[in-house]
Short mmCIF file of N, CA and C in Angstrom, two decimals:
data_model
loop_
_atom_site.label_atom_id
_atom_site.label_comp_id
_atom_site.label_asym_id
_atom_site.label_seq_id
_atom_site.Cartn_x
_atom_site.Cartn_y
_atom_site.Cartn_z
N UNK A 1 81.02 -101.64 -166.83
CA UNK A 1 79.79 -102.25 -166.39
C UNK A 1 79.78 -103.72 -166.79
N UNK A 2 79.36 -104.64 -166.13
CA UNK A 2 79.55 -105.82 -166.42
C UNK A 2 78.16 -106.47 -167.22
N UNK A 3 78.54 -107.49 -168.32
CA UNK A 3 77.66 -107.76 -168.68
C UNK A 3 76.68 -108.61 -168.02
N UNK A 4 75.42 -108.46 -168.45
CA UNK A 4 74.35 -109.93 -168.04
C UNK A 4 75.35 -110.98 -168.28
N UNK A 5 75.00 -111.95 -167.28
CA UNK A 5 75.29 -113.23 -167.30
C UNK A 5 74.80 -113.99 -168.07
N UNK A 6 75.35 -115.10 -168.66
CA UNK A 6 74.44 -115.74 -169.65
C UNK A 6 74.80 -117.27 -169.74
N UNK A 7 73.55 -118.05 -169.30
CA UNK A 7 73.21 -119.44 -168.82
C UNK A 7 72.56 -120.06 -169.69
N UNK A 8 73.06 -121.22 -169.39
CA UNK A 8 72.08 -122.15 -170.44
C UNK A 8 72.08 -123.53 -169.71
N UNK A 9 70.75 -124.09 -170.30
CA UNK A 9 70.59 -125.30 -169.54
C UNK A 9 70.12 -126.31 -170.20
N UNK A 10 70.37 -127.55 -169.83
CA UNK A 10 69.87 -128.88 -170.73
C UNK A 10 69.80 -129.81 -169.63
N UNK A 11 69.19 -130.99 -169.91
CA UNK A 11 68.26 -132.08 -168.86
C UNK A 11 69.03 -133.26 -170.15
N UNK A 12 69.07 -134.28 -169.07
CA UNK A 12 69.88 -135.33 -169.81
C UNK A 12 69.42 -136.61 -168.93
N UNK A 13 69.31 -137.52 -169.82
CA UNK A 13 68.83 -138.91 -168.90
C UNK A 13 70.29 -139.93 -168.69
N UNK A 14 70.00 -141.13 -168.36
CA UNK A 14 71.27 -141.74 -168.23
C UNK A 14 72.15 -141.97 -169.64
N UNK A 15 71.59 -142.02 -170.49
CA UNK A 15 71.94 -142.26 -172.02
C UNK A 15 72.15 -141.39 -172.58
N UNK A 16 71.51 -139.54 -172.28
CA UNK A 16 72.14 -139.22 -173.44
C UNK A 16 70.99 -137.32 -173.37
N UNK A 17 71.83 -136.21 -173.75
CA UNK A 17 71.03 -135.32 -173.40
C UNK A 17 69.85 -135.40 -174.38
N UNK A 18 69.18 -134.87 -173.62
CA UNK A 18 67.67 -134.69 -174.11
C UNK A 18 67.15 -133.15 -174.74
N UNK A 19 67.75 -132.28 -173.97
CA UNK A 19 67.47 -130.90 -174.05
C UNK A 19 68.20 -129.63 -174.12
N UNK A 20 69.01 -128.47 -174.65
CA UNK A 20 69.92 -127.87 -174.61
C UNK A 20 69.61 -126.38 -174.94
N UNK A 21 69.34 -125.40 -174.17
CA UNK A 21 68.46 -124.25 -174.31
C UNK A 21 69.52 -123.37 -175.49
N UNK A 22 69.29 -122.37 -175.85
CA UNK A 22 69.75 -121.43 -177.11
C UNK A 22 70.76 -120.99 -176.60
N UNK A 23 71.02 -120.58 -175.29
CA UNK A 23 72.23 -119.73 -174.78
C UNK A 23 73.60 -120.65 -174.83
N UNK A 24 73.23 -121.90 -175.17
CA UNK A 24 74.76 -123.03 -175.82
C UNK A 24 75.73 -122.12 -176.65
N UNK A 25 74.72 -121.50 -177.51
CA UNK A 25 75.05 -121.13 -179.08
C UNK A 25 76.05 -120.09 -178.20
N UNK A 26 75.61 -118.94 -177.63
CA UNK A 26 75.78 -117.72 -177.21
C UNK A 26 77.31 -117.92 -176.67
N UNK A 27 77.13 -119.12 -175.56
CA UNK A 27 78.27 -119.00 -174.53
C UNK A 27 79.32 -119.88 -175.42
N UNK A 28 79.25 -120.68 -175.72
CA UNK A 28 80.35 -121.58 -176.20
C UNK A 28 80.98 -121.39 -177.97
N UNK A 29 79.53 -120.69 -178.68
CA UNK A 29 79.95 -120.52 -179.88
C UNK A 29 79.80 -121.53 -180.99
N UNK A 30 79.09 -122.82 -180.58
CA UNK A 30 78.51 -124.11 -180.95
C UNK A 30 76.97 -124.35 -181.45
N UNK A 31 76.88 -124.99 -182.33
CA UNK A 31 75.03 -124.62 -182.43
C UNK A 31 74.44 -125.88 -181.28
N UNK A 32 73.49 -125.61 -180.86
CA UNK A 32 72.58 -126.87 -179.82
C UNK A 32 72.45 -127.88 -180.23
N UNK A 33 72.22 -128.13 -181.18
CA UNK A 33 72.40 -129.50 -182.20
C UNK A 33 73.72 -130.14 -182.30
N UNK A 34 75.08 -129.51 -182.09
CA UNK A 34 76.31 -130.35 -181.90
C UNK A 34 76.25 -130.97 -181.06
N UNK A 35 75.51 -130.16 -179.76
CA UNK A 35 76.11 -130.98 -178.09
C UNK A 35 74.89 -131.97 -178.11
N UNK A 36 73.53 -132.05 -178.63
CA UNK A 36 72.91 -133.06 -178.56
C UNK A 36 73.31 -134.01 -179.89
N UNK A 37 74.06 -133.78 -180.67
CA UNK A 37 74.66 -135.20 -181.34
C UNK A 37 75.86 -135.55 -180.95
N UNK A 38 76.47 -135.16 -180.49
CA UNK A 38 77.76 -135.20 -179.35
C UNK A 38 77.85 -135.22 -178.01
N UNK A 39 77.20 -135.42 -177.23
CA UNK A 39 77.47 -134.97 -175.60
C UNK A 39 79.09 -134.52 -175.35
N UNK A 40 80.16 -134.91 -176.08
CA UNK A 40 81.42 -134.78 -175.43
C UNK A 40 81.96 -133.29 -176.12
N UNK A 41 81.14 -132.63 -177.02
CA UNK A 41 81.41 -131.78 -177.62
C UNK A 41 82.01 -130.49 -176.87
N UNK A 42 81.09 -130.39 -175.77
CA UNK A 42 81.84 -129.49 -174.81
C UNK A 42 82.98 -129.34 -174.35
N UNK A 43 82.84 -130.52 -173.82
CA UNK A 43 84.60 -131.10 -172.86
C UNK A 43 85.35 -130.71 -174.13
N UNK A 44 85.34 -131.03 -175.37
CA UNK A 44 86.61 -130.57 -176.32
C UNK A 44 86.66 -129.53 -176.49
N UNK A 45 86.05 -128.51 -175.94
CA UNK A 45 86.36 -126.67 -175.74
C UNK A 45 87.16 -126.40 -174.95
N UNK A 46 87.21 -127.34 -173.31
CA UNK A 46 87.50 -127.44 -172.26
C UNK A 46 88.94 -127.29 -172.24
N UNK A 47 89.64 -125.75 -172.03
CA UNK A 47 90.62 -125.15 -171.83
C UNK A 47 91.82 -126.59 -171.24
N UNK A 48 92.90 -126.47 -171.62
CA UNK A 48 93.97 -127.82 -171.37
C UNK A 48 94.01 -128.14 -169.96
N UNK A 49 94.02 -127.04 -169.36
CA UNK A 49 94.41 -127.18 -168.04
C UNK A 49 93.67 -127.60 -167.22
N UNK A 50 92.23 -127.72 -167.38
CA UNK A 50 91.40 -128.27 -166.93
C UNK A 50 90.54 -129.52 -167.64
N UNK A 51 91.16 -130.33 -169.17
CA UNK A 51 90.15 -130.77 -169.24
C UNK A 51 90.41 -132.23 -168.67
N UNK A 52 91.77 -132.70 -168.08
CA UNK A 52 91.99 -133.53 -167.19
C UNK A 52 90.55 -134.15 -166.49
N UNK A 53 90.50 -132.85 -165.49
CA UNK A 53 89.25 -132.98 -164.57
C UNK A 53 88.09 -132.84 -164.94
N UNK A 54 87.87 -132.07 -165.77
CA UNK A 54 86.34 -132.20 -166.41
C UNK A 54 86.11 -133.57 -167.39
N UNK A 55 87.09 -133.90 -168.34
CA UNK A 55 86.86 -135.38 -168.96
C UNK A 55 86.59 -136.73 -167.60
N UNK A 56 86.91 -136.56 -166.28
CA UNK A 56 86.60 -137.26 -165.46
C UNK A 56 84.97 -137.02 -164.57
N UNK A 57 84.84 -135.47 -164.50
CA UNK A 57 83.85 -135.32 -164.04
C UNK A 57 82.44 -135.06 -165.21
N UNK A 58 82.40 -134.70 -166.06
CA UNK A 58 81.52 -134.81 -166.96
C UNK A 58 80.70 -136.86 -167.03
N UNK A 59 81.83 -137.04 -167.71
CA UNK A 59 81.02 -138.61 -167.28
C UNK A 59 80.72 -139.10 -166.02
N UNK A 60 80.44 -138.77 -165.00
CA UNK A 60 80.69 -139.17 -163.78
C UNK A 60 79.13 -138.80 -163.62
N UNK A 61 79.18 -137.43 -164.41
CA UNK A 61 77.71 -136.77 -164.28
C UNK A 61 76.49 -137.45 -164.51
N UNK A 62 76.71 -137.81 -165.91
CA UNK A 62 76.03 -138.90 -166.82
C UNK A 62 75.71 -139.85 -165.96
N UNK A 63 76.50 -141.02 -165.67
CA UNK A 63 76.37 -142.02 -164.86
C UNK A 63 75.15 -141.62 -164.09
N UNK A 64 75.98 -140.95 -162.65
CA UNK A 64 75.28 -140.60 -161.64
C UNK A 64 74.08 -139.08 -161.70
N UNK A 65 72.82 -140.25 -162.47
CA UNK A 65 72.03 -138.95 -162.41
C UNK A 65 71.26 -138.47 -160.90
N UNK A 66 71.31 -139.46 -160.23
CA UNK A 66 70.70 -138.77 -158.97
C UNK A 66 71.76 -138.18 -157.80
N UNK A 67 73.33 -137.62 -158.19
CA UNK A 67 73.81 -137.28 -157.90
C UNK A 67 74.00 -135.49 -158.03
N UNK A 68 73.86 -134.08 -157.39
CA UNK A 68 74.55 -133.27 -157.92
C UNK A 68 75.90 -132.82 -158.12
N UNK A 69 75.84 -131.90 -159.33
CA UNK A 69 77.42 -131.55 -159.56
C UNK A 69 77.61 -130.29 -159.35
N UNK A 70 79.07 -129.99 -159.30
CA UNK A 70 79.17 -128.60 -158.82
C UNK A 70 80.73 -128.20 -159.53
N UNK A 71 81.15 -127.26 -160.74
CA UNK A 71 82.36 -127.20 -161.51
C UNK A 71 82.41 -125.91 -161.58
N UNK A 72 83.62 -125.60 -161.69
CA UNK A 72 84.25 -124.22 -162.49
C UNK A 72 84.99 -125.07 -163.64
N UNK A 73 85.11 -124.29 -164.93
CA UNK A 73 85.80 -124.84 -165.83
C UNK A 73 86.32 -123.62 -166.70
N UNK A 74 87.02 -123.44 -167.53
CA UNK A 74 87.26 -123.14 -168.96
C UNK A 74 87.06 -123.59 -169.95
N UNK A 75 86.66 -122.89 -170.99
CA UNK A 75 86.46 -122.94 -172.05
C UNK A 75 86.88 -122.51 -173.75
N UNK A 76 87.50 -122.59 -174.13
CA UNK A 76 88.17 -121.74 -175.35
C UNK A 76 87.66 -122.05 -176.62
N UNK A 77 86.65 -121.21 -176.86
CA UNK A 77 85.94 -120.96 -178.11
C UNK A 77 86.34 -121.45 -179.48
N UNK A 78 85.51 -121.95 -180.07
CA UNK A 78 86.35 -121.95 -182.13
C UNK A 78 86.95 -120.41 -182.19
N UNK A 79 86.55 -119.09 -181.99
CA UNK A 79 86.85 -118.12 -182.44
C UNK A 79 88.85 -117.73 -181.38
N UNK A 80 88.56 -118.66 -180.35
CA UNK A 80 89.53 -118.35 -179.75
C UNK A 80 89.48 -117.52 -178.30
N UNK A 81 88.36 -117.36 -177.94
CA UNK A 81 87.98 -116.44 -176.74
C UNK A 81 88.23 -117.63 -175.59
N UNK A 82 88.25 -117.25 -174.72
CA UNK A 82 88.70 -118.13 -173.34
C UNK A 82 87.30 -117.44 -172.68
N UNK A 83 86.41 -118.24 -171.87
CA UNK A 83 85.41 -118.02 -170.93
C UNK A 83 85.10 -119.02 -170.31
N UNK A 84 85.03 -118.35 -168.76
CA UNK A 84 85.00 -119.51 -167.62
C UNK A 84 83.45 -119.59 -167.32
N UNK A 85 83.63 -120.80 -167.22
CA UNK A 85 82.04 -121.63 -166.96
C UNK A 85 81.71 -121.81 -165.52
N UNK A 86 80.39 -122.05 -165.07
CA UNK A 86 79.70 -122.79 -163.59
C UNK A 86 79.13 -124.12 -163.58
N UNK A 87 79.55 -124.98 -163.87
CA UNK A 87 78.11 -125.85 -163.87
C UNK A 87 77.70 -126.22 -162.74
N UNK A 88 76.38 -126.57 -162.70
CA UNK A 88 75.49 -127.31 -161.32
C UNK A 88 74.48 -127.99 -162.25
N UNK A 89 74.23 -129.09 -161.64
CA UNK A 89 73.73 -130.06 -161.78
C UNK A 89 72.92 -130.90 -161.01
N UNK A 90 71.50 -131.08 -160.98
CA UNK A 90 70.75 -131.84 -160.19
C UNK A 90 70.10 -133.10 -160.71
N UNK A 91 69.52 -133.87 -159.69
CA UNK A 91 68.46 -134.87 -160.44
C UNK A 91 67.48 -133.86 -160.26
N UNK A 92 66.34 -134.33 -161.09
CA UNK A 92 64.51 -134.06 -160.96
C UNK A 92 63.96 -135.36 -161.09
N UNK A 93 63.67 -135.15 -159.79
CA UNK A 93 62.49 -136.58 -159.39
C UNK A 93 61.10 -136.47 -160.31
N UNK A 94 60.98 -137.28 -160.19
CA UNK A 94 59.24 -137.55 -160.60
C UNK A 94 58.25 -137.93 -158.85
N UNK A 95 57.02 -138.47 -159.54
CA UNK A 95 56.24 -138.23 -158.08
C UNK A 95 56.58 -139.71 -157.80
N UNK A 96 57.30 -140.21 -157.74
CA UNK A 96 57.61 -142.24 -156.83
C UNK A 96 59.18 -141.49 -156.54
N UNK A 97 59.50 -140.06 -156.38
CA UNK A 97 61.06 -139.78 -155.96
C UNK A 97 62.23 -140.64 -156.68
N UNK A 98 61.76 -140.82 -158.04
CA UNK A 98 62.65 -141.12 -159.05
C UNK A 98 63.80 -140.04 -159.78
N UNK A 99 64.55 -140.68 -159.80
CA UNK A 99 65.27 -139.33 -160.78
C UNK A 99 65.97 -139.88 -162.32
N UNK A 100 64.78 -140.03 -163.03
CA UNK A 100 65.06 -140.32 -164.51
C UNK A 100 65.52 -139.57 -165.05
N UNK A 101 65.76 -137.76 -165.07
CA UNK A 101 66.48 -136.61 -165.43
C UNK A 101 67.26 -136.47 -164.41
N UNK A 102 68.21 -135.44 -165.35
CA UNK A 102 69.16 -134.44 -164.15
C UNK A 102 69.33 -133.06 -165.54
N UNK A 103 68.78 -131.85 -164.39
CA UNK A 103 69.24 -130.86 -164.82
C UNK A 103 70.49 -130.29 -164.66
N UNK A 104 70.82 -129.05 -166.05
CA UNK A 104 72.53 -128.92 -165.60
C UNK A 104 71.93 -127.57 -166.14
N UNK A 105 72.68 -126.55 -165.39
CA UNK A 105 72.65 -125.09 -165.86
C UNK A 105 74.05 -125.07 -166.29
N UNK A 106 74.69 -123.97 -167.30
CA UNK A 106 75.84 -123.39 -166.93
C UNK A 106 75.83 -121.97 -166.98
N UNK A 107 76.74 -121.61 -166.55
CA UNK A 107 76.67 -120.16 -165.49
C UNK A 107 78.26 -119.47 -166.94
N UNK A 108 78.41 -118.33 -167.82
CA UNK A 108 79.72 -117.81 -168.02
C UNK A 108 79.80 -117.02 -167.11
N UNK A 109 80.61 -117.48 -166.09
CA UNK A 109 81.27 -116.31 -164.93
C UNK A 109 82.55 -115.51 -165.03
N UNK A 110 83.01 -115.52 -166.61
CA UNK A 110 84.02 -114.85 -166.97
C UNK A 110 84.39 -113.50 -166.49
N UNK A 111 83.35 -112.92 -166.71
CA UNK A 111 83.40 -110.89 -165.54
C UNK A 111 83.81 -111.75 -163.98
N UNK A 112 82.79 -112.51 -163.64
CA UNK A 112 83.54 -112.59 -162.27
C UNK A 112 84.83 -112.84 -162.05
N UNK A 113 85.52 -113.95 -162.53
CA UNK A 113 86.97 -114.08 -162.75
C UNK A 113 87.99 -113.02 -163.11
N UNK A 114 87.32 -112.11 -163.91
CA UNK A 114 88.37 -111.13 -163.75
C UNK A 114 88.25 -110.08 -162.81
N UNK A 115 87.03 -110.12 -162.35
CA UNK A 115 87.41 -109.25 -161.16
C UNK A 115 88.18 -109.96 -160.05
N UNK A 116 87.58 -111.05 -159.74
CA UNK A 116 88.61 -111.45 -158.54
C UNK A 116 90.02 -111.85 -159.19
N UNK A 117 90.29 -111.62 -160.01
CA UNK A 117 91.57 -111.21 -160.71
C UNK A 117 92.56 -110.00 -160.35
N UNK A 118 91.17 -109.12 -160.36
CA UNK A 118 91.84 -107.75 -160.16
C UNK A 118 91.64 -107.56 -158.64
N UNK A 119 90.95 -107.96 -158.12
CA UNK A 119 90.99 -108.02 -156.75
C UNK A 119 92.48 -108.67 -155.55
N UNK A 120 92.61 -109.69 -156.11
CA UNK A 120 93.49 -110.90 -156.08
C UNK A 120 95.32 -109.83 -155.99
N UNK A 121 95.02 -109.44 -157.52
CA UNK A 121 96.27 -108.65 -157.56
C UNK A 121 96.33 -107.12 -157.07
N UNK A 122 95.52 -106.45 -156.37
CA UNK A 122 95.24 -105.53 -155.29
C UNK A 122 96.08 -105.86 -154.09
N UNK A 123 95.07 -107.08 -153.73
CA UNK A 123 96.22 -107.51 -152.68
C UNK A 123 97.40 -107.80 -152.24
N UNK A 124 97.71 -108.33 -153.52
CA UNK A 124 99.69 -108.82 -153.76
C UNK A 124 100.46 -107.54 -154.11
N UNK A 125 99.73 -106.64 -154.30
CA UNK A 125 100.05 -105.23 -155.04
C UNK A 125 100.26 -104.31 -153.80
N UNK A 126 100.03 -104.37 -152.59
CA UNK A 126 99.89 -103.57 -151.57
C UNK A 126 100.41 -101.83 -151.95
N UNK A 127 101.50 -101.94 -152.85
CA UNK A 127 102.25 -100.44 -152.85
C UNK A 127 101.33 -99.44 -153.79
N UNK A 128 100.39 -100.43 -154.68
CA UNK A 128 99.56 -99.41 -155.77
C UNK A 128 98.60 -98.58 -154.93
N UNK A 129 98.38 -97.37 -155.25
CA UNK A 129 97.66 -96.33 -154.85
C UNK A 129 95.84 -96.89 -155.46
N UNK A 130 95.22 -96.49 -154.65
CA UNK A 130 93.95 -96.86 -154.94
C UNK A 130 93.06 -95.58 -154.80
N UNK A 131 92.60 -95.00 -155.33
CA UNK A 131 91.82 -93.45 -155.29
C UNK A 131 90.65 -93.95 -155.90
N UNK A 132 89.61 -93.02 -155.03
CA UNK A 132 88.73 -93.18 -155.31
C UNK A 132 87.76 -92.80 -156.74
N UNK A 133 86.82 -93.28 -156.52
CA UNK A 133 85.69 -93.46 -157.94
C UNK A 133 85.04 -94.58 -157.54
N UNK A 134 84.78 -95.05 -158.49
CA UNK A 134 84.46 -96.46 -159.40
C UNK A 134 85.58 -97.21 -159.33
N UNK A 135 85.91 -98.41 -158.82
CA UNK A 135 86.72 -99.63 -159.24
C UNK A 135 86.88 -100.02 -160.85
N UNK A 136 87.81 -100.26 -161.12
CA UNK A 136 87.78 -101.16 -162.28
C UNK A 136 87.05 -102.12 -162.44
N UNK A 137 85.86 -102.62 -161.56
CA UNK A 137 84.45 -103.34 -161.91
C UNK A 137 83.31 -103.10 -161.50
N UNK A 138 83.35 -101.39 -161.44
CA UNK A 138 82.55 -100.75 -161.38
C UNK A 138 81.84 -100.96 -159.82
N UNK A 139 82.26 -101.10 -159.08
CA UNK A 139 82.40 -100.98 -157.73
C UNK A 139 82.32 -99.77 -157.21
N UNK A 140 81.72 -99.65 -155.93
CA UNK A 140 81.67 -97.90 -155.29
C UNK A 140 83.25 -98.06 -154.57
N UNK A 141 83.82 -97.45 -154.62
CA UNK A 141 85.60 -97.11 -154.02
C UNK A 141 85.17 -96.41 -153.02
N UNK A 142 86.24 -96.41 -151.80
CA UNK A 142 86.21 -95.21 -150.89
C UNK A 142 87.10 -93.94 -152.05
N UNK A 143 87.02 -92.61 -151.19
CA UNK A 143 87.25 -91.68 -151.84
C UNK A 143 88.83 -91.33 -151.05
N UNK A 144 89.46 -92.13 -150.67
CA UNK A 144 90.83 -91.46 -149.91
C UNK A 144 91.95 -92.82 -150.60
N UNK A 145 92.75 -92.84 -150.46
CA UNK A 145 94.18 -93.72 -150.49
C UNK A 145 94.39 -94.80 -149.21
N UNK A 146 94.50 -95.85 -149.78
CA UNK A 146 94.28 -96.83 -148.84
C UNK A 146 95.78 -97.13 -148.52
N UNK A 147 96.86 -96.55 -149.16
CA UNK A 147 98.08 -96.84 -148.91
C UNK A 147 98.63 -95.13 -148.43
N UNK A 148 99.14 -95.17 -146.84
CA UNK A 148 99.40 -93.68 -146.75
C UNK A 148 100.68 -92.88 -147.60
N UNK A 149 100.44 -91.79 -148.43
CA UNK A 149 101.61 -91.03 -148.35
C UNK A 149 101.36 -91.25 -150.15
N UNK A 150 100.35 -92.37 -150.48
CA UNK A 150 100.01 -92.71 -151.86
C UNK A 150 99.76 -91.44 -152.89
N UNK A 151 99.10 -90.58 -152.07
CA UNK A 151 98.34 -89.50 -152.72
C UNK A 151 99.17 -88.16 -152.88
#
């Protein structure tokens, strides 16, 4: 069964975040108080292989607050856990259609990744027998063999 998802969000002006909800702690393993005395604190979680592109797009964010963003990333914990992130990112206007904030959610979509993991390698897998139940992500299965002669 897959777990709740678990998001967190913070609002940041051109200078510098402002706000960073409790689920920081949860997903990344960091207290909320690092990433608001740090903004870059994140990006240094930011799995190797990606932090190329996120050290480019993170500031980009900043800059451009009336811009949205849109990321998949990694992440690798102090404890050592690897979990993949969502971010999105908007401005919030005020009433003259200013955008002095920009909100940012992030999304751990780690369950999703491994299912389309296991999905992914289903497909490249064509010869594995597939019987029914429950999927390995808890999915309704048909109840027959999708490969003939499997069963």
């Amino acid at each position: 069964m897959l777990k709740r998802s678990m998001r967190f969000s913070s609002l940041l002006t051109w200078k510098k975040i402002v706000y960073v909800s409790p689920a920081y702690e949860r997903i990344s393993g960091m207290s909320c108080q690092s990433l608001l005395d740090n903004p870059h604190a994140l990006v240094e979680l930011v799995h190797p292989v990606d932090r190329k592109r996120m050290r480019t797009s993170f500031p980009q964010s900043f800059r451009n607050v009336n811009e949205a963003t849109n990321e998949e990333f990694r992440i690798i914990r102090l404890d050592g856990e690897m979990r993949w992130l969502w971010l999105q990112s908007y401005p919030v206007k005020d009433e003259a259609n200013n955008s002095p904030l920009k909100a940012t959610s992030i999304v751990d979509i780690t369950d999703r990744k491994k299912i389309e993991n296991k999905l992914r390698e289903r497909e490249t897998n064509p010869d594995r027998a597939f019987v029914g139940g429950a999927g390995a992500a808890g999915f309704p299965t048909p109840s027959f063999c999708w490969r003939q002669g499997a069963c």
